[in-house]
Amino acid sequence: MLNLWNLLFLSFVHFSSFSVTLGGVSGNPFTPKSSFIRYWNKEVHREIPDTHFLLSKVSPLTAVDYASFSKLAAHNNLASRLPSFCSSAKLFCFPDLSPSLEKHSKDVNFAFYLDRNFTNYGSDRLAGLDSFKNYSENDNVVVDSFRRYSRDSAGHKDQFSNYASASNVVDQSFNTYGGAATGGSGNFNNYNHEVNVPNLRFISYSDDSNGHGQTFTHYTEETNAGQQSFSNYGKNGNGVPNDFTSYGKDSNVMGSDFSGYGKTANGAKDTFTSYAFDSNNPVNGFKSYGDGGNAAVDSFSSYRDQSNVGDSSFQSYAKSSNGAKVDFDNYGQSFNEGTEKFTGYGQGADGQSIGFKIYGRNTTFKDYTKKGVTFSRYSNESSTTSGKVVVSKWVEPGKFFREKMLKRGMVIPMPDIKDKMPARSFLPRTILSKIPFSSSEIDQLKRIFHAGDNSTLGTIMLDALKECERPPSPGETKRCVGSAEDMVDFATSVLGRNVEVRTTQNVNGSKKNIMIGSVGKINGGKVTKSVSCHQSLYPYLLYYCHSVPKVRVYEADILDPNSMEKINHGVAICHLDTSSWSSGHGAFLALGSGPGRIEVCHWIFENDMTWTIADS
């Protein structure tokens, strides 16, 4: 006897060659897109045009795949066909990695390398030069591991130019670089430069090496919203000159852990120039620098200098060292006060010379040896750099503006409104309903989407779930939606069935000056409420939708200020009640004033949207 799923499957196959017209859109009646069109036409008091941007976000599954994956979801077995499911449903999934045993027996000059696993490069090499220029560069989702580079080499030189620069979502581990090498030298130039949402693990750099000098120039500069850790740099080295120039510079909301720099090294000469310089809201943990070293010469130039708020801790500098010469120039000179903690500077050390020039605003510096310390300045004042620099650095011009600027002929800057998230689609509601969606079920979700422990994907999912589970703010109504039907349900529950949904037409004008053309006032310019939906990073397309009271919504033609030609059609929303906003909100940094004293407007970015009651 055929069960229900088999009957449905046979029905889908039987009708897969048929094409019908539904609400002006032709297609197979059993696809997710056709199903959504019927749902829209039933729930909303107007038909959806076949060119509507919302339709492009509906699941692209064919009728046959829709039936097949629905059956797998019903039996909790999607994980068995995850790669096929991700590809067919247009999801954001990480590739499954298998170990690589590839080795190279002679010097190699790699220009580009895009494979996912790299096990041995330059191991046991005698003399010569290895050059590695570009590894996983300009990619969207990068998941890879680099296990051994120049390990146990002798008199060998190595160079690493670019590792996963300009990529989007990155999950990487770099196990050993130059471990137990003798003589020679190494240079690592760029590691994850301009990366969005990195999760990085660098475990060992030049550990147990002998006279093998290393330089690390740029580590995760200009990155956004991620986590990184660097475990050991020059540990147990002998006569090793190590130089680390920049770690986490110009980064935004970045969590960084660095432990074990020059630990138990002999005759080391270590310099660390800049750690989290000019960053915004960094969370930094630096655990050990030069601890247990013998006759070392260590210098640390700048830690969290010129940064904006954040949370920093530095534990243990030259602890239990012998005959070390240690300098620390600048710790925590910030624009706005963050949370800083420095413990254990030269603690338990013997015969060392220690200098500390500038320590920033807080007063938590303790447990440093009194004998032999040169301390130039302990600053309890903020950096002399003006707050305007913070604004220009971390609040992009044009991101927020006043309502009076939405007038024909006004020339204003437009921020970068381009969607930087991976392309994804909604799931059909029938499949979505079978997939867990709570932080308490994260282990099940990790199994379904093949996310390992401590992986980027696991962190991404958990962060999104916690944000969705967060209690609403006062006066807010919110819901996270992973299907187009759920979005319609939420919007109509707040606004009624006579609704319209809008977004900015394209990204033209981004990061440039634009001229405002003709301006249209939604709902006649009356104070109204809307439902705004913003993307969250998740395997399938997930939106955080919330009701926004007391707003005015506008449409405006966007013109090139030089040619006066129309280049875009923008949607802007003006929040009239900002009384519950934080005083440190970027809008007030950019515009002045404070909560409840001014209205704040912004554009609807690419792939975000706002729902309003339809104009008659």
Tab-separated table of N, CA and C in Angstrom, residues 152 172 210 213 219 351 404 555:
chain	number	residue	atom	x	y	z
A	152	ASP	N	59.946	21.614	10.749
A	152	ASP	CA	61.190	20.835	10.788
A	152	ASP	C	62.126	21.152	9.620
A	172	GLN	N	38.396	29.032	9.618
A	172	GLN	CA	39.715	28.517	9.261
A	172	GLN	C	40.536	28.170	10.491
A	210	ASN	N	64.717	27.316	16.095
A	210	ASN	CA	66.071	27.682	16.500
A	210	ASN	C	66.659	28.647	15.472
A	213	GLY	N	63.992	33.316	12.146
A	213	GLY	CA	63.292	34.578	12.349
A	213	GLY	C	61.977	34.632	11.603
A	219	TYR	N	47.303	40.776	10.543
A	219	TYR	CA	46.407	39.695	10.949
A	219	TYR	C	45.013	40.288	11.140
A	351	GLY	N	65.833	40.013	37.724
A	351	GLY	CA	66.901	40.685	36.995
A	351	GLY	C	66.474	41.339	35.708
A	404	LYS	N	14.401	66.572	7.163
A	404	LYS	CA	14.432	67.751	6.299
A	404	LYS	C	15.363	67.587	5.101
A	555	GLU	N	9.375	57.383	-0.273
A	555	GLU	CA	10.033	56.895	-1.482
A	555	GLU	C	10.677	58.099	-2.162
